[in-house]
Coordinates of C-alpha atoms in Angstrom, one line a residue:
Chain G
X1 CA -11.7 8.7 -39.6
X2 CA -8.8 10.1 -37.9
X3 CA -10.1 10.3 -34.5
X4 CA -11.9 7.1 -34.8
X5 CA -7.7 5.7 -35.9
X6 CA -7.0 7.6 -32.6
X7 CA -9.1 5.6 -30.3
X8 CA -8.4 2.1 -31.7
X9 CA -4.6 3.5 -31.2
X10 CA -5.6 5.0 -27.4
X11 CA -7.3 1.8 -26.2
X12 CA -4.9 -0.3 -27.7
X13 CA -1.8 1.2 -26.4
X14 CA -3.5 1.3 -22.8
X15 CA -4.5 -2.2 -23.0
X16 CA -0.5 -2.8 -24.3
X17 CA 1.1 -1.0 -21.4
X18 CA -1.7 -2.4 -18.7
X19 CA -0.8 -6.4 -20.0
X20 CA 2.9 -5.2 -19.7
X21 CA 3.0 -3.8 -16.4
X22 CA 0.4 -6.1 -14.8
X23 CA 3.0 -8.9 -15.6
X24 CA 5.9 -7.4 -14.0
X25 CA 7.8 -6.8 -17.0
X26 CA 7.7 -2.7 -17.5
X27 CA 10.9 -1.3 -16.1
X28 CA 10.7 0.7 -13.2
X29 CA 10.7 4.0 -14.8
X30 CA 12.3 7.6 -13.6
X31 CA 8.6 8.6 -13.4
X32 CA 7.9 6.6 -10.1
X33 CA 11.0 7.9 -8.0
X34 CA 10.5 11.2 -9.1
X35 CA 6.9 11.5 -8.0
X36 CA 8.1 9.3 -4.9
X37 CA 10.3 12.3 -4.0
X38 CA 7.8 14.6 -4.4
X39 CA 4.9 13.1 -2.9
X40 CA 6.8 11.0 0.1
X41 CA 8.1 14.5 1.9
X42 CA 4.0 15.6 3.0
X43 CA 3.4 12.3 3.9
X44 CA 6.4 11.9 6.2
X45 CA 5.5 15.5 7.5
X46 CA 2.0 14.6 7.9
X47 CA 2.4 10.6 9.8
X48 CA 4.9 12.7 11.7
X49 CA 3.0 15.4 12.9
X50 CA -0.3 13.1 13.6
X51 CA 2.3 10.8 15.4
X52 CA 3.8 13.4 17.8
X53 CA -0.1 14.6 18.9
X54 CA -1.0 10.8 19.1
X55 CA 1.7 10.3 21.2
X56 CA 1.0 13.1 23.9
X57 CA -2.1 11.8 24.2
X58 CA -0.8 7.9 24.6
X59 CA 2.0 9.0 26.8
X60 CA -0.4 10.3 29.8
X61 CA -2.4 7.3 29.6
X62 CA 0.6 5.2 29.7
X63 CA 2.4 7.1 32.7
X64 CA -1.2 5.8 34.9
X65 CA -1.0 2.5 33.8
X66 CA 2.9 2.4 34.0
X67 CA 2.8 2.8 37.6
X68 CA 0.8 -0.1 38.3
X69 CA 2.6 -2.1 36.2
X70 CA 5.8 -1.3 37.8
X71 CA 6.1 -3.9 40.5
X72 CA 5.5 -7.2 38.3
X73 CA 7.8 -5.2 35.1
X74 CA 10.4 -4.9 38.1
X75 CA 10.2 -9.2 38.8
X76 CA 10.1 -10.2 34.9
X77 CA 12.7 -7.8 34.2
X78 CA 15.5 -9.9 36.9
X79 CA 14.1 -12.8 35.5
X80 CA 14.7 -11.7 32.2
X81 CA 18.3 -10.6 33.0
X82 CA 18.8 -14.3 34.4
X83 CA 17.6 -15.7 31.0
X84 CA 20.0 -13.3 28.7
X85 CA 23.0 -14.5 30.5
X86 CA 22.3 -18.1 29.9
X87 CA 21.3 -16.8 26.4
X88 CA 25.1 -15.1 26.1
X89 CA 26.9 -18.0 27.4
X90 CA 24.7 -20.2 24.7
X91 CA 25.5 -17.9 21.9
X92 CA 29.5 -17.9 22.9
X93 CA 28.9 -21.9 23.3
X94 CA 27.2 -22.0 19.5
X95 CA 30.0 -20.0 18.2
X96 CA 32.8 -21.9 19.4
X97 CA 30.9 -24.9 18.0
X98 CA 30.5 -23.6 14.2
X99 CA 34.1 -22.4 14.3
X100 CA 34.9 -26.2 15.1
X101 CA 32.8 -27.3 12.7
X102 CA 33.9 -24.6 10.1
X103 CA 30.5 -23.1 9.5
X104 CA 30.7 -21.2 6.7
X105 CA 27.7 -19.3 6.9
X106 CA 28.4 -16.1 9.0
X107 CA 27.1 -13.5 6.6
X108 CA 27.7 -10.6 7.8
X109 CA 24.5 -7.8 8.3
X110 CA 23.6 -4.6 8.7
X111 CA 20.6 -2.9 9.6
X112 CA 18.4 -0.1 9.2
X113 CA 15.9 1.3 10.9
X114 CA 13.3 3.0 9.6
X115 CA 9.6 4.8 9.6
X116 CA 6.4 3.4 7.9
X117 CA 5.3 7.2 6.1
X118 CA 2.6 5.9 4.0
X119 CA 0.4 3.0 3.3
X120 CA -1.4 1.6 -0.1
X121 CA -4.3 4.2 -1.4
X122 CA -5.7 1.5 -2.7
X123 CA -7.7 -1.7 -0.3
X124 CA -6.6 -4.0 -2.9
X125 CA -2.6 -4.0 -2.8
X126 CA -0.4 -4.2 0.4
X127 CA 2.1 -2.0 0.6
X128 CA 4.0 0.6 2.5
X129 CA 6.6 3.2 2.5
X130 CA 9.1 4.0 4.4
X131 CA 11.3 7.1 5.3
X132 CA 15.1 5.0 3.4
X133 CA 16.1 4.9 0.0
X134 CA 19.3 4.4 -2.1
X135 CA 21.0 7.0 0.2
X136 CA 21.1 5.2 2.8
X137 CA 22.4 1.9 0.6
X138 CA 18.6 0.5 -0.1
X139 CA 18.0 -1.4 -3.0
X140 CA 15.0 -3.5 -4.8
X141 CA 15.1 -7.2 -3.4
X142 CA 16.1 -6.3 -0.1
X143 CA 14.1 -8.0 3.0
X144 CA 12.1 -5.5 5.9
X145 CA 11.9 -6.8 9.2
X146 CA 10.4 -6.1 12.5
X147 CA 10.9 -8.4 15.7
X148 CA 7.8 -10.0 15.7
X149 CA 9.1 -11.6 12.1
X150 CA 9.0 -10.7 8.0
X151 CA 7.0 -7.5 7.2
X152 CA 7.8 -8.0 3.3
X153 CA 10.7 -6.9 0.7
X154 CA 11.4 -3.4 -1.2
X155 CA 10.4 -3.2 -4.2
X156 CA 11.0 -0.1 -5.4
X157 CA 13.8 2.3 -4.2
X158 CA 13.7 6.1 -4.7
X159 CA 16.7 8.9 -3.1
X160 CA 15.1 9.2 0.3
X161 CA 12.2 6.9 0.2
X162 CA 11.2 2.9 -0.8
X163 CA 8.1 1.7 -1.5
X164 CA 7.6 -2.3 0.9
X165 CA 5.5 -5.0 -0.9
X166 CA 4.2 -6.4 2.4
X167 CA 4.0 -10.7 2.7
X168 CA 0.3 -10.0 2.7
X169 CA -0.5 -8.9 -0.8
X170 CA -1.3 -11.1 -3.5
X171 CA 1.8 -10.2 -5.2
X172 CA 4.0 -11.7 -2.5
X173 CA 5.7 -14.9 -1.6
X174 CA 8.5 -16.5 0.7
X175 CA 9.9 -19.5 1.0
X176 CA 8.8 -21.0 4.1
X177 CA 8.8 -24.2 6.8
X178 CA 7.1 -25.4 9.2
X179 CA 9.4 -25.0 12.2
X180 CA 8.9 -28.5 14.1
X181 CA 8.2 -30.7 11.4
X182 CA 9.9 -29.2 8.7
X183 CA 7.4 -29.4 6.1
X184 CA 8.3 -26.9 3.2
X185 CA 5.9 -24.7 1.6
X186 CA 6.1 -20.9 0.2
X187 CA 3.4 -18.3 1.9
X188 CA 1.1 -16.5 -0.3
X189 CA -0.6 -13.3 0.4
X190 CA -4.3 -13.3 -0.2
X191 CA -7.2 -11.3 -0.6
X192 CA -7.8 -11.1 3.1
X193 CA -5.2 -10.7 5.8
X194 CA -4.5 -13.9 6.1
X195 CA -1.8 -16.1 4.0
X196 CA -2.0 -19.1 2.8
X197 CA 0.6 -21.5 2.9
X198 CA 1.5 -23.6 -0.1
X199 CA 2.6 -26.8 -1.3
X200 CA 2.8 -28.7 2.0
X201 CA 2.4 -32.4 1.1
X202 CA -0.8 -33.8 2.6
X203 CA 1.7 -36.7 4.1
X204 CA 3.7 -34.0 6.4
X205 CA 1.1 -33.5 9.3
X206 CA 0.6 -30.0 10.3
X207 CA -1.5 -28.8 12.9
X208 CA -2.8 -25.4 13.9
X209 CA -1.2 -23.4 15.7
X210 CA 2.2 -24.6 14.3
X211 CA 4.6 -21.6 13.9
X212 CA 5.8 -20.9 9.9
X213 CA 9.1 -20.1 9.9
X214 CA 11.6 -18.5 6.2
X215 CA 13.6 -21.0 5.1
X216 CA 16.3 -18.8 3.3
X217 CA 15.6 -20.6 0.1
X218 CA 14.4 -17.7 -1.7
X219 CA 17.5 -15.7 -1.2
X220 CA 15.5 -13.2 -0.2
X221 CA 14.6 -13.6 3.5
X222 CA 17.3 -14.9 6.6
X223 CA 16.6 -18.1 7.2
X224 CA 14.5 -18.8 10.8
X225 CA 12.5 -15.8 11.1
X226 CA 9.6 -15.8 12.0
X227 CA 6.4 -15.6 9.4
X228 CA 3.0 -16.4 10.7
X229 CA 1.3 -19.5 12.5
X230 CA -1.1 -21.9 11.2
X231 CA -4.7 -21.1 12.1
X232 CA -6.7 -23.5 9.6
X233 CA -5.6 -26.9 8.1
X234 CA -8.1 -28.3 5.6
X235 CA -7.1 -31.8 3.5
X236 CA -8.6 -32.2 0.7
X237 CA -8.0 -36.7 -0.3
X238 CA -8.3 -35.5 -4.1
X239 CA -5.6 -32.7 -3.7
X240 CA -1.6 -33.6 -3.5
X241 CA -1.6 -30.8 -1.1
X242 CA -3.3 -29.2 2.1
X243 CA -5.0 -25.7 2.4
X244 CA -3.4 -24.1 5.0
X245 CA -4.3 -20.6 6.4
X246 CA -1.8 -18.3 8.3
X247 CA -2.2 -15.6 10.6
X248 CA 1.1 -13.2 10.2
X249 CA 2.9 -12.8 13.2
X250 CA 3.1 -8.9 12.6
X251 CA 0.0 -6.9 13.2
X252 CA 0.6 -4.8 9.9
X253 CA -2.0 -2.5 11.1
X254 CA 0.6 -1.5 13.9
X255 CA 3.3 -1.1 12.1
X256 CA 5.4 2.3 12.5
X257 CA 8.8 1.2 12.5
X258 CA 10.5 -1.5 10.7
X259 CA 14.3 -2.6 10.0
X260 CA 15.8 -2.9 6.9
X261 CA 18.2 -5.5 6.3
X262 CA 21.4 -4.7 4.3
X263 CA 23.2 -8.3 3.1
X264 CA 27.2 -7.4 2.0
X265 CA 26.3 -9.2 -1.2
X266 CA 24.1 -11.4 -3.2
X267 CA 21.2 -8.4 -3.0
X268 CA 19.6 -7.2 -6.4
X269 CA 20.7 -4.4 -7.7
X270 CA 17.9 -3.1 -11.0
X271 CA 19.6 0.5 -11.5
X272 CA 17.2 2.5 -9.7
Chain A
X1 CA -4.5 30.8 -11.2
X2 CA -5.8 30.6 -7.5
X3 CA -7.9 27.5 -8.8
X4 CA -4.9 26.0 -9.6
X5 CA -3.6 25.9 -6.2
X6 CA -6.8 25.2 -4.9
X7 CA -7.6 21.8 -6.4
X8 CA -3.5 21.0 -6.4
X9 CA -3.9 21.7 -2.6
X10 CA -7.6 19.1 -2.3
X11 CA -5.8 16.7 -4.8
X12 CA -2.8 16.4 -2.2
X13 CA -4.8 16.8 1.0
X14 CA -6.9 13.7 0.1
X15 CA -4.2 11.4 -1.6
X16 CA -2.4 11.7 2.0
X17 CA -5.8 11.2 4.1
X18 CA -5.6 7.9 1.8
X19 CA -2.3 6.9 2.4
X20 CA -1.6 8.6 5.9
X21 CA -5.1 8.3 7.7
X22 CA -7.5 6.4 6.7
X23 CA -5.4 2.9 6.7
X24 CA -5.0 3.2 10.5
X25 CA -9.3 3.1 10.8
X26 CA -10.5 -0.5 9.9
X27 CA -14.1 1.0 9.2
X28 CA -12.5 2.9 6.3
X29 CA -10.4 -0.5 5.0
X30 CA -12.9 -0.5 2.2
X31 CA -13.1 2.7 1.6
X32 CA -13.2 4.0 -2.3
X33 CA -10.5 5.9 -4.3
X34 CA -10.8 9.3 -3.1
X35 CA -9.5 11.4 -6.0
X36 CA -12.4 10.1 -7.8
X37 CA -13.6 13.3 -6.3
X38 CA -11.0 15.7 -7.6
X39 CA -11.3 13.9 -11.5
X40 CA -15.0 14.1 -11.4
X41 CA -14.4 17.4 -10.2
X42 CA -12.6 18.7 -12.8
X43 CA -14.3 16.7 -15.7
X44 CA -17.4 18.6 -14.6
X45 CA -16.4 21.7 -14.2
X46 CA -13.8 22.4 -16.6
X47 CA -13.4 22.0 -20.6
X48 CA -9.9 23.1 -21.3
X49 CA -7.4 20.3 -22.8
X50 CA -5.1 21.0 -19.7
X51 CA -7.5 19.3 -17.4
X52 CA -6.9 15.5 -19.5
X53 CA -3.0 16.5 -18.4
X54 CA -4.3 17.4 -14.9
X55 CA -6.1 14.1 -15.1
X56 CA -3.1 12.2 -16.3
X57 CA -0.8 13.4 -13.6
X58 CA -3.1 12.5 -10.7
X59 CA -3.3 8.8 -12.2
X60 CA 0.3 9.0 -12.2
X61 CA 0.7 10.1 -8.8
X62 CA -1.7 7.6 -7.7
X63 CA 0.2 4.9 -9.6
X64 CA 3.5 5.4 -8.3
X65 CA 2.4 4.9 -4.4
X66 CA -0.2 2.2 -4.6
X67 CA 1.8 -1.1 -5.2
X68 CA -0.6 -1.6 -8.6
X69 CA 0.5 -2.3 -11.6
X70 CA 2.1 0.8 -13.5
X71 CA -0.7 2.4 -15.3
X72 CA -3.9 1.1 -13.4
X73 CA -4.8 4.5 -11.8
X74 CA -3.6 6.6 -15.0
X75 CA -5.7 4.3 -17.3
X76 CA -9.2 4.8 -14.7
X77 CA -8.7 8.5 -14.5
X78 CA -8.5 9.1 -18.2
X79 CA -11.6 7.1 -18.9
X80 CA -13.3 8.6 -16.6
X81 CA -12.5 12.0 -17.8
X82 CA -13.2 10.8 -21.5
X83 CA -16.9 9.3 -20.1
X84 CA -17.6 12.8 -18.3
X85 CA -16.1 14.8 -20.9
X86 CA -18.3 12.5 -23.8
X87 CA -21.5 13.0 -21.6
X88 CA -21.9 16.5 -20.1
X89 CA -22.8 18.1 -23.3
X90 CA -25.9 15.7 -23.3
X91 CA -26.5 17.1 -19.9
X92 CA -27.7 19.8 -17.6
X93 CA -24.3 19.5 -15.4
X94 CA -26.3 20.6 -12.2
X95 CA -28.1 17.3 -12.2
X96 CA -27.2 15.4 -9.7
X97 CA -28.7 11.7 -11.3
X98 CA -26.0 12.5 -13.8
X99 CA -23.3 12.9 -10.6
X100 CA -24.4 10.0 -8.9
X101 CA -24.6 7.8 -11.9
X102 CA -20.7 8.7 -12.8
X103 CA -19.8 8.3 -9.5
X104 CA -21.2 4.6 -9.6
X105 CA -19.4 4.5 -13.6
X106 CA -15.9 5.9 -12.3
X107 CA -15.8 3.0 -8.9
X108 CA -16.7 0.6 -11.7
X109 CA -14.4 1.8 -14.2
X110 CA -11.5 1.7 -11.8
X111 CA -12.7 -1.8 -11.0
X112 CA -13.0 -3.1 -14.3
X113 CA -9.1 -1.8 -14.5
X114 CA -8.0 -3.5 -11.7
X115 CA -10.0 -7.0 -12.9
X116 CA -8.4 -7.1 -15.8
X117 CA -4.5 -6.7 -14.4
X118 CA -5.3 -9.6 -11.9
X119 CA -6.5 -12.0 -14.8
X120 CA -3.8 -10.5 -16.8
X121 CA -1.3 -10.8 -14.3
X122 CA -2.2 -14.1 -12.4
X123 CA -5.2 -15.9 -14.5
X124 CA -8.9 -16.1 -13.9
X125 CA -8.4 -17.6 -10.5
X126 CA -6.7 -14.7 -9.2
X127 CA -10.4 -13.0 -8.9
X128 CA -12.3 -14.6 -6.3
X129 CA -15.8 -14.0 -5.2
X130 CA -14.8 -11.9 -1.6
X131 CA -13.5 -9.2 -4.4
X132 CA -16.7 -8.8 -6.0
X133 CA -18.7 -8.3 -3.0
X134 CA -15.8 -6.1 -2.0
X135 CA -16.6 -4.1 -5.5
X136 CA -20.2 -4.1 -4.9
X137 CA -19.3 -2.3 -1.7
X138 CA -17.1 0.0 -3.0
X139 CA -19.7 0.6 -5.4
X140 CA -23.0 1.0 -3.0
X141 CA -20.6 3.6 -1.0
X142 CA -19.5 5.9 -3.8
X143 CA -22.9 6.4 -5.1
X144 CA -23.8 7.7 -1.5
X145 CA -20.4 9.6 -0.5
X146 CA -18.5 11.0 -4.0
X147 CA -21.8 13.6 -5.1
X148 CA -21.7 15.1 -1.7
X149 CA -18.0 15.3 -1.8
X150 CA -18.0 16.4 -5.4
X151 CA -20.8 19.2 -4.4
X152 CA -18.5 20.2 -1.3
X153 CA -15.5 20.7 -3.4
X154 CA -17.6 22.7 -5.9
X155 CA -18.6 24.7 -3.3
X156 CA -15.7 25.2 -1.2
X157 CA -14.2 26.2 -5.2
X158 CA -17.0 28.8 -5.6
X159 CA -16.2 30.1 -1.7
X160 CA -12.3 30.7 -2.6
X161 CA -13.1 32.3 -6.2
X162 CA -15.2 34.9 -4.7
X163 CA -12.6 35.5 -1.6
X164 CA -10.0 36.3 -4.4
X165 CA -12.5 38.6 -6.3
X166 CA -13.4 40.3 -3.8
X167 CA -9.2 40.6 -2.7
X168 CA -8.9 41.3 -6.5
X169 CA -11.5 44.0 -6.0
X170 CA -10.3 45.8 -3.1
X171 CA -6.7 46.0 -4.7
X172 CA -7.9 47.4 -7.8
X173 CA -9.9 49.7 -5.1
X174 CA -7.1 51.1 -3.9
X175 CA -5.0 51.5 -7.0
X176 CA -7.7 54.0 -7.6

């Protein structure tokens, strides 16, 4: 009787804690840093070590093709110079402008680079971990970048080491628009690597190939970078909205380094 | 005591050829839980309570860098080590229709876990039909790969307990 009052009280208590935690509402506990810590330091050491022999091998391979490539790098490169300049006197031209206009949104930012240690064990969650933590001023809520565009948000923030919920798990979702016509929507991880982008009107007209930009409304992610483009438009005339696929603009498979990006307020601070 | 550090040492080895390796090869994107291997290991192999605490700890371990819900991994691992511990008395634990069948139980297991968080979590419609074939898969491939991998950890495990008898012998040798 006793060990048949233990089961009931074993399944129910699992099923208790799995309902709790699968709806987001079980604090982060001490457990989760802690074996963070301990496991994040052999995978750091291992990426690290596979990385340097990966990269003596990729570096002769790279010397051969780099002298061929030489000449035309050599042409894009002045051209390139040419551009920044008229970039430089276009940034010192925008900034004259907002101070005339008394812009008052220069938030100031910092950034912080850092390594991709670790991915998901498991094929059905995206995320990633990376070699920052609440040392180096990291905290849950905070957005990751690379330059191609949005690689996700931390969600959970250990000493040395925070764990990335990347835009393309299920769990994920930013605020987005479409950057020529403006259409707003939010991007939606799914089951495959593609998102999806949501709650576009079917009267905004959106065609593939489009680029999906953040729109800042989530407070989460600067507004203007760069998310994904549209690949797939269906319209369905029952539905209020369209189906629209999007291929990321990061290559998550890629990814080694990312940049953290540290607002001077407004980010979430849980305690961790 | 040398077991000890032997199956902490596989347990680690494969959770970071999970998390370190095997994401940067698309063939393995499907790829099954590999401590599967390590708790059907130790289920089989072992009857002392410390091995449901062993169990535990992996799941926790597992939990804290997968971006699952809290509890997913810890919840698979213990049934699976209350199935295996429930069933190998009825057993001859050499047969290897029993290893193959709870290698097919634990994938499923894990699965049915992981099903039930997503409805939880985001309703019915958060399951779609790609993740069932996807299971299936997972599925097909652990009945093939977890026996042998089970039956190479047991044998690499008998290979290092004889090393250290025979190390224990030779000391004890010369103590004489």
């Amino acid at each position: 009787m006793v060990l048949l009052i233990g089961i009931v009280f074993f399944i129910l208590v699992n099923f208790i804690v799995l309902t709790v935690s699968s709806k987001d509402a079980l604090p982060k506990s001490g457990v989760e840093r802690i074996t963070i810590s301990l496991m994040a330091p052999f995978q750091m050491a291992f990426s690290r070590s596979f990385a340097a022999v990966e990269g003596v091998w990729d570096d002769y391979f790279a010397t051969v093709s780099a002298s061929k490539e030489n000449p035309r790098l050599k042409k894009e490169a002045a051209r390139a110079v040419e551009i920044a300049n008229r970039c430089k006197e276009l940034e010192l031209e925008n900034s004259r402008l907002r101070k005339f206009i008394r812009f008052q949104d220069l938030e100031k930012e910092v950034l912080i680079a850092a390594k991709v240690i670790a991915r998901d064990p498991s094929p059905w969650f995206r995320t990633i971990m990376i070699d920052k933590g609440s040392m180096d001023g990291l905290t849950k809520g905070l957005p990751v970048l690379v330059s191609e565009g949005v690689v996700g948000q931390v969600v959970t923030v250990a000493k040395r080491y925070s764990k990335v919920l990347l835009v393309t798990d299920r769990n994920s979702a930013v605020d987005a628009l479409v950057q020529t016509s403006r259409a707003r929507g939010i991007v939606k991880g799914t089951e495959s690597e593609f998102c999806s982008f949501r709650y576009a009107l079917r009267k905004n007209k959106i065609e593939p190939g489009e680029m999906i930009i953040s729109s800042g409304l989530d407070g989460v992610f600067p507004k203007g970078l760069r998310v994904g483009r549209v690949v797939d438009v269906k319209e369905d005339s029952s539905q209020l909205f369209q189906a629209i696929t999007v291929k990321t603009c990061v290559d998550f498979d890629k990814l080694e380094e990312v940049i953290v990006s540290l607002k001077d307020s407004g980010s979430d601070t849980d305690g961790l | 005591m040398i077991r000890f550090f032997f199956y902490f040492g596989i347990s680690l080895a494969l959770t970071i050829v999970q998390t370190s390796i095997l994401p940067g090869f698309s063939v393995f994107s499907q790829s099954f839980d590999l401590l599967f291997v390590i708790v059907l290991s130790l289920s089989l192999r072992f009857s002392h309570p410390a091995i449901g605490v062993a169990v535990f700890l992996l799941g926790c371990a597992m939990d804290s860098v997968s971006g699952g819900p809290f509890g997913l991994y810890i919840s698979a691992y213990v049934w699976i080590y209350i199935l295996v511990r429930s069933l190998k008395s009825l057993v001859h634990l050499e047969n290897i229709v029993f290893l193959i069948c709870m290698s097919a139980v634990a994938v499923v297991v894990e699965n049915a876990f992981l099903v039930f968080t997503f409805v939880v979590g985001k309703g019915a419609q958060a399951v779609c039909p790609r993740d069932l074939v996807f299971m299936v898969k997972q599925t097909v491939l652990a009945l093939i790969l977890v026996p042998l991998l089970v039956l190479a950890v047991d044998q690499l495990d008998r290979g290092v307990t004889l090393v250290a008898r025979r190390f224990e012998g030779r000391r004890f040798d010369g103590l004489e």
